[in-house]
Amino acid sequence: MPGLGIERDVLIEAPAEVVWRTITEPDQMRLWFADRVDLVVEPGATGYMGFGDQGGPVVVQTVDPPKCFSFRWNHPLGEEPVVGNSMLVEFTLTPEGLERTRLRVVESGHELRGWPDPEKQRYADEHREGWGEFLDRLAGVVSERRPG
Amino acid sequence: MTTQADDELWSAVADPSRRRVLDLLVTHGEVSASWLAGRVPFSRQAVSKHLVVLEGAGLVSRRKQGKEVLYQVEADRLDQATRAMAKLAAEWDRRLGAIKRLAEAAHAEAKEKR
């Protein structure tokens, strides 16, 4: 993960094509992601995602069925004032058998503010190292150094 | 969901060189900018710039010892960052769980119909 990023994966007992539909069809996305998903899943397409009475834009990046799907979005506003930031979400589907798929997601770009301009895009693409591991390690060191 | 303070914190450590400086502070306690400069592949000037940003985000603080300025990491602020990360990770675990259930149900249903 670049400056800051989350990496998670899950093993699914279904073929990649089925998982692909679950993550790319707006009807399905409404069941696991946002209350409202207005989106055409094509590279460069801009859509809208709603969470309760809030929402924001989403821009599709990569569509490579059934292997890779990525898009950019903003986390919804909370009660605190928020400086807009855009995150890149990248899904990767890897078959592990005929009816089994490893689904991996990487969310990155939390340190960027607003929609990325070209410089920020390049920066985000260039910085992809283990921030997660770094923080894990630091958290361990920090808690060791704490008295009591 | 993030606050402006969170954004500043994460911007402070987005840079790998800055993370290296922070890493050294975490593992070595209180050190000077010169000491840091001797252990990184970039200039003393760059070290100072990184320290300014880290201080601005509250991740590092300084104190004077005689003529020297010593820097140390602010543990609470680091904790904040790790907690925020953990929260986001949990969000994605939840979503992946939902995707798994949906996909497996769809697949099972399709198989039954054959």
Short mmCIF file of C-alpha atoms in Angstrom, two decimals:
data_model
loop_
_atom_site.label_atom_id
_atom_site.label_comp_id
_atom_site.label_asym_id
_atom_site.label_seq_id
_atom_site.Cartn_x
_atom_site.Cartn_y
_atom_site.Cartn_z
CA MET A 1 0.00 0.00 0.00
CA PRO A 2 1.20 3.37 -0.92
CA GLY A 3 1.55 6.06 1.74
CA LEU A 4 -1.39 4.45 3.43
CA GLY A 5 -3.32 1.45 2.26
CA ILE A 6 -5.42 -1.49 3.28
CA GLU A 7 -4.95 -4.96 1.88
CA ARG A 8 -7.42 -7.74 2.54
CA ASP A 9 -8.42 -10.98 0.89
CA VAL A 10 -11.01 -13.72 1.16
CA LEU A 11 -11.46 -17.21 -0.31
CA ILE A 12 -14.81 -17.67 -2.02
CA GLU A 13 -16.40 -21.00 -2.97
CA ALA A 14 -17.58 -19.81 -6.35
CA PRO A 15 -16.03 -19.42 -9.81
CA ALA A 16 -14.33 -16.14 -10.70
CA GLU A 17 -17.12 -15.23 -13.13
CA VAL A 18 -19.69 -15.34 -10.33
CA VAL A 19 -17.50 -13.30 -7.98
CA TRP A 20 -16.89 -10.83 -10.81
CA ARG A 21 -20.61 -10.21 -11.20
CA THR A 22 -21.01 -9.75 -7.46
CA ILE A 23 -18.40 -7.02 -7.33
CA THR A 24 -19.16 -5.22 -10.59
CA GLU A 25 -22.94 -5.24 -11.01
CA PRO A 26 -24.51 -2.14 -9.44
CA ASP A 27 -27.45 -4.22 -8.17
CA GLN A 28 -24.98 -6.41 -6.33
CA MET A 29 -22.80 -3.53 -5.15
CA ARG A 30 -25.85 -2.11 -3.40
CA LEU A 31 -25.86 -5.24 -1.24
CA TRP A 32 -22.29 -5.01 0.03
CA PHE A 33 -21.03 -1.50 -0.54
CA ALA A 34 -23.37 1.47 -0.79
CA ASP A 35 -27.10 2.03 -0.51
CA ARG A 36 -27.19 3.59 -3.90
CA VAL A 37 -24.90 2.79 -6.81
CA ASP A 38 -25.39 4.59 -10.11
CA LEU A 39 -22.60 3.33 -12.25
CA VAL A 40 -21.75 2.00 -15.67
CA VAL A 41 -18.81 -0.34 -15.28
CA GLU A 42 -16.52 0.89 -18.04
CA PRO A 43 -13.04 2.39 -17.76
CA GLY A 44 -13.29 6.13 -17.16
CA ALA A 45 -16.99 6.10 -16.39
CA THR A 46 -18.13 8.42 -13.60
CA GLY A 47 -20.98 7.44 -11.34
CA TYR A 48 -22.41 8.11 -7.90
CA MET A 49 -22.46 6.15 -4.66
CA GLY A 50 -24.84 7.02 -1.85
CA PHE A 51 -24.61 6.11 1.83
CA GLY A 52 -27.78 7.06 3.63
CA ASP A 53 -28.32 10.70 2.77
CA GLN A 54 -24.68 11.28 1.84
CA GLY A 55 -22.71 10.22 -1.13
CA GLY A 56 -20.06 11.05 -3.62
CA PRO A 57 -18.61 10.41 -7.03
CA VAL A 58 -17.01 7.20 -8.17
CA VAL A 59 -14.77 6.84 -11.21
CA VAL A 60 -14.09 3.47 -12.78
CA GLN A 61 -10.44 2.79 -13.59
CA THR A 62 -9.73 -0.78 -14.73
CA VAL A 63 -12.23 -3.32 -16.00
CA ASP A 64 -10.53 -6.60 -16.93
CA PRO A 65 -13.00 -9.47 -16.50
CA PRO A 66 -12.83 -11.62 -14.59
CA LYS A 67 -9.44 -10.65 -13.15
CA CYS A 68 -9.19 -6.98 -12.17
CA PHE A 69 -11.62 -4.25 -11.30
CA SER A 70 -10.69 -0.88 -9.82
CA PHE A 71 -12.37 2.43 -9.09
CA ARG A 72 -11.82 5.65 -7.18
CA TRP A 73 -14.25 6.93 -4.57
CA ASN A 74 -14.55 9.24 -1.56
CA HIS A 75 -15.38 7.99 1.91
CA PRO A 76 -18.71 9.46 2.97
CA LEU A 77 -18.72 12.56 5.15
CA GLY A 78 -19.09 11.98 8.84
CA GLU A 79 -20.18 14.35 11.57
CA GLU A 80 -16.75 15.93 11.75
CA PRO A 81 -15.69 18.29 9.03
CA VAL A 82 -13.83 16.32 6.42
CA VAL A 83 -11.26 17.32 3.89
CA GLY A 84 -12.23 15.34 0.82
CA ASN A 85 -9.92 12.52 -0.06
CA SER A 86 -10.17 9.99 -2.80
CA MET A 87 -9.26 6.36 -2.47
CA LEU A 88 -8.38 3.83 -5.12
CA VAL A 89 -9.96 0.42 -4.66
CA GLU A 90 -8.44 -2.44 -6.62
CA PHE A 91 -9.98 -5.89 -6.74
CA THR A 92 -7.99 -8.87 -8.03
CA LEU A 93 -9.62 -12.25 -8.64
CA THR A 94 -7.46 -15.37 -8.72
CA PRO A 95 -8.95 -18.82 -9.36
CA GLU A 96 -7.87 -21.48 -6.87
CA GLY A 97 -9.64 -24.47 -8.39
CA LEU A 98 -12.66 -24.75 -10.66
CA GLU A 99 -15.19 -23.32 -8.25
CA ARG A 100 -13.07 -21.32 -5.90
CA THR A 101 -11.71 -17.79 -6.14
CA ARG A 102 -9.33 -15.74 -4.05
CA LEU A 103 -10.61 -12.18 -3.97
CA ARG A 104 -8.10 -9.54 -2.92
CA VAL A 105 -8.82 -5.88 -2.35
CA VAL A 106 -6.34 -3.06 -1.94
CA GLU A 107 -7.54 0.37 -0.92
CA SER A 108 -4.99 3.13 -1.20
CA GLY A 109 -4.54 6.86 -1.43
CA HIS A 110 -5.83 7.94 1.98
CA GLU A 111 -3.14 10.57 2.20
CA LEU A 112 -4.28 12.31 -0.94
CA ARG A 113 -6.79 15.11 -0.74
CA GLY A 114 -9.54 15.70 -3.22
CA TRP A 115 -9.61 14.04 -6.59
CA PRO A 116 -6.06 13.33 -7.71
CA ASP A 117 -4.44 15.61 -10.20
CA PRO A 118 -1.82 14.06 -12.51
CA GLU A 119 1.07 14.66 -10.07
CA LYS A 120 -0.78 13.03 -7.22
CA GLN A 121 -1.75 10.14 -9.49
CA ARG A 122 1.89 9.55 -10.35
CA TYR A 123 2.85 9.83 -6.70
CA ALA A 124 0.19 7.32 -5.72
CA ASP A 125 1.29 4.91 -8.43
CA GLU A 126 4.92 5.15 -7.40
CA HIS A 127 4.52 4.65 -3.68
CA ARG A 128 3.27 1.18 -3.03
CA GLU A 129 5.09 -0.30 -0.07
CA GLY A 130 4.04 -1.97 3.10
CA TRP A 131 2.52 0.88 5.08
CA GLY A 132 0.34 -1.72 6.73
CA GLU A 133 3.33 -3.75 7.88
CA PHE A 134 5.16 -0.60 8.89
CA LEU A 135 2.30 0.48 11.10
CA ASP A 136 1.92 -3.00 12.55
CA ARG A 137 5.57 -2.98 13.50
CA LEU A 138 5.44 0.52 14.90
CA ALA A 139 2.33 -0.33 16.88
CA GLY A 140 4.22 -3.23 18.40
CA VAL A 141 7.24 -1.09 19.24
CA VAL A 142 5.10 1.74 20.58
CA SER A 143 3.15 -0.55 22.89
CA GLU A 144 6.38 -2.10 24.15
CA ARG A 145 7.74 1.31 25.03
CA ARG A 146 4.64 2.37 26.92
CA PRO A 147 5.11 2.29 30.68
CA GLY A 148 2.68 0.02 32.55
CA MET B 1 -14.39 8.75 7.63
CA THR B 2 -11.47 10.99 8.43
CA THR B 3 -10.86 14.34 10.02
CA GLN B 4 -8.53 16.99 8.80
CA ALA B 5 -6.09 16.00 11.56
CA ASP B 6 -6.08 12.42 10.25
CA ASP B 7 -5.33 13.66 6.75
CA GLU B 8 -2.37 15.66 8.03
CA LEU B 9 -1.09 12.67 9.93
CA TRP B 10 -1.27 10.38 6.95
CA SER B 11 0.18 12.95 4.60
CA ALA B 12 3.06 13.25 7.02
CA VAL B 13 3.97 9.61 6.60
CA ALA B 14 3.04 9.04 2.98
CA ASP B 15 6.62 9.69 1.92
CA PRO B 16 8.86 6.61 2.25
CA SER B 17 11.86 8.73 3.28
CA ARG B 18 9.79 10.38 5.96
CA ARG B 19 8.66 6.97 7.14
CA ARG B 20 12.32 5.97 7.37
CA VAL B 21 13.02 8.93 9.66
CA LEU B 22 10.01 8.02 11.78
CA ASP B 23 11.11 4.40 11.87
CA LEU B 24 14.56 5.41 13.20
CA LEU B 25 12.97 7.59 15.87
CA VAL B 26 10.73 4.74 16.97
CA THR B 27 13.58 2.27 17.31
CA HIS B 28 16.23 4.60 18.74
CA GLY B 29 14.32 6.92 21.03
CA GLU B 30 15.64 10.46 21.34
CA VAL B 31 18.08 11.47 18.64
CA SER B 32 19.38 14.55 16.87
CA ALA B 33 18.89 15.52 13.24
CA SER B 34 22.61 14.97 12.64
CA TRP B 35 22.43 11.46 14.02
CA LEU B 36 19.49 10.73 11.73
CA ALA B 37 21.29 12.20 8.72
CA GLY B 38 24.12 9.75 9.28
CA ARG B 39 21.76 6.83 8.89
CA VAL B 40 19.65 7.70 5.87
CA PRO B 41 20.52 7.91 2.15
CA PHE B 42 19.44 11.55 1.86
CA SER B 43 20.76 14.93 2.96
CA ARG B 44 20.72 16.60 6.38
CA GLN B 45 18.54 19.27 4.80
CA ALA B 46 16.03 16.63 3.71
CA VAL B 47 16.05 15.16 7.22
CA SER B 48 15.22 18.57 8.66
CA LYS B 49 12.37 19.04 6.19
CA HIS B 50 10.91 15.66 7.10
CA LEU B 51 11.19 16.45 10.81
CA VAL B 52 9.27 19.69 10.28
CA VAL B 53 6.44 17.82 8.58
CA LEU B 54 6.40 15.08 11.21
CA GLU B 55 6.31 17.69 13.98
CA GLY B 56 3.50 19.47 12.19
CA ALA B 57 1.46 16.28 12.23
CA GLY B 58 2.19 15.78 15.93
CA LEU B 59 4.07 12.54 15.30
CA VAL B 60 7.39 13.90 16.55
CA SER B 61 8.31 16.37 19.26
CA ARG B 62 11.56 18.06 20.16
CA ARG B 63 13.44 19.27 23.18
CA LYS B 64 16.71 21.07 23.74
CA GLN B 65 19.55 19.43 25.55
CA GLY B 66 22.31 21.99 25.88
CA LYS B 67 23.12 23.05 22.36
CA GLU B 68 21.49 20.02 20.81
CA VAL B 69 17.92 19.56 19.71
CA LEU B 70 16.64 16.02 20.27
CA TYR B 71 13.61 14.52 18.55
CA GLN B 72 11.32 11.75 19.70
CA VAL B 73 8.20 10.05 18.45
CA GLU B 74 4.80 10.87 19.94
CA ALA B 75 3.39 7.44 20.74
CA ASP B 76 -0.24 8.52 21.14
CA ARG B 77 -0.37 10.03 17.72
CA LEU B 78 1.14 6.90 16.20
CA ASP B 79 -1.47 4.87 18.01
CA GLN B 80 -4.13 7.04 16.43
CA ALA B 81 -2.81 6.21 12.99
CA THR B 82 -2.73 2.49 13.65
CA ARG B 83 -6.24 2.55 15.09
CA ALA B 84 -7.56 4.39 12.05
CA MET B 85 -5.93 1.81 9.80
CA ALA B 86 -7.42 -1.05 11.78
CA LYS B 87 -10.87 0.50 11.48
CA LEU B 88 -10.63 0.78 7.72
CA ALA B 89 -9.35 -2.78 7.46
CA ALA B 90 -12.31 -4.03 9.49
CA GLU B 91 -14.66 -2.22 7.13
CA TRP B 92 -13.20 -4.09 4.18
CA ASP B 93 -13.32 -7.42 6.01
CA ARG B 94 -17.03 -6.83 6.48
CA ARG B 95 -17.54 -6.04 2.80
CA LEU B 96 -15.52 -9.05 1.68
CA GLY B 97 -17.63 -11.22 3.96
CA ALA B 98 -20.77 -9.89 2.32
CA ILE B 99 -19.34 -10.45 -1.18
CA LYS B 100 -18.44 -14.01 -0.22
CA ARG B 101 -21.95 -14.76 1.02
CA LEU B 102 -23.57 -13.24 -2.06
CA ALA B 103 -21.31 -14.99 -4.56
CA GLU B 104 -21.57 -18.38 -2.86
CA ALA B 105 -25.36 -18.12 -2.67
CA ALA B 106 -25.58 -17.15 -6.34
CA HIS B 107 -23.33 -20.04 -7.30
CA ALA B 108 -25.26 -22.57 -5.22
CA GLU B 109 -28.52 -21.37 -6.74
CA ALA B 110 -27.14 -21.65 -10.27
CA LYS B 111 -25.94 -25.19 -9.61
CA GLU B 112 -29.35 -26.24 -8.30
CA LYS B 113 -31.01 -25.06 -11.47
CA ARG B 114 -28.87 -27.25 -13.70
#
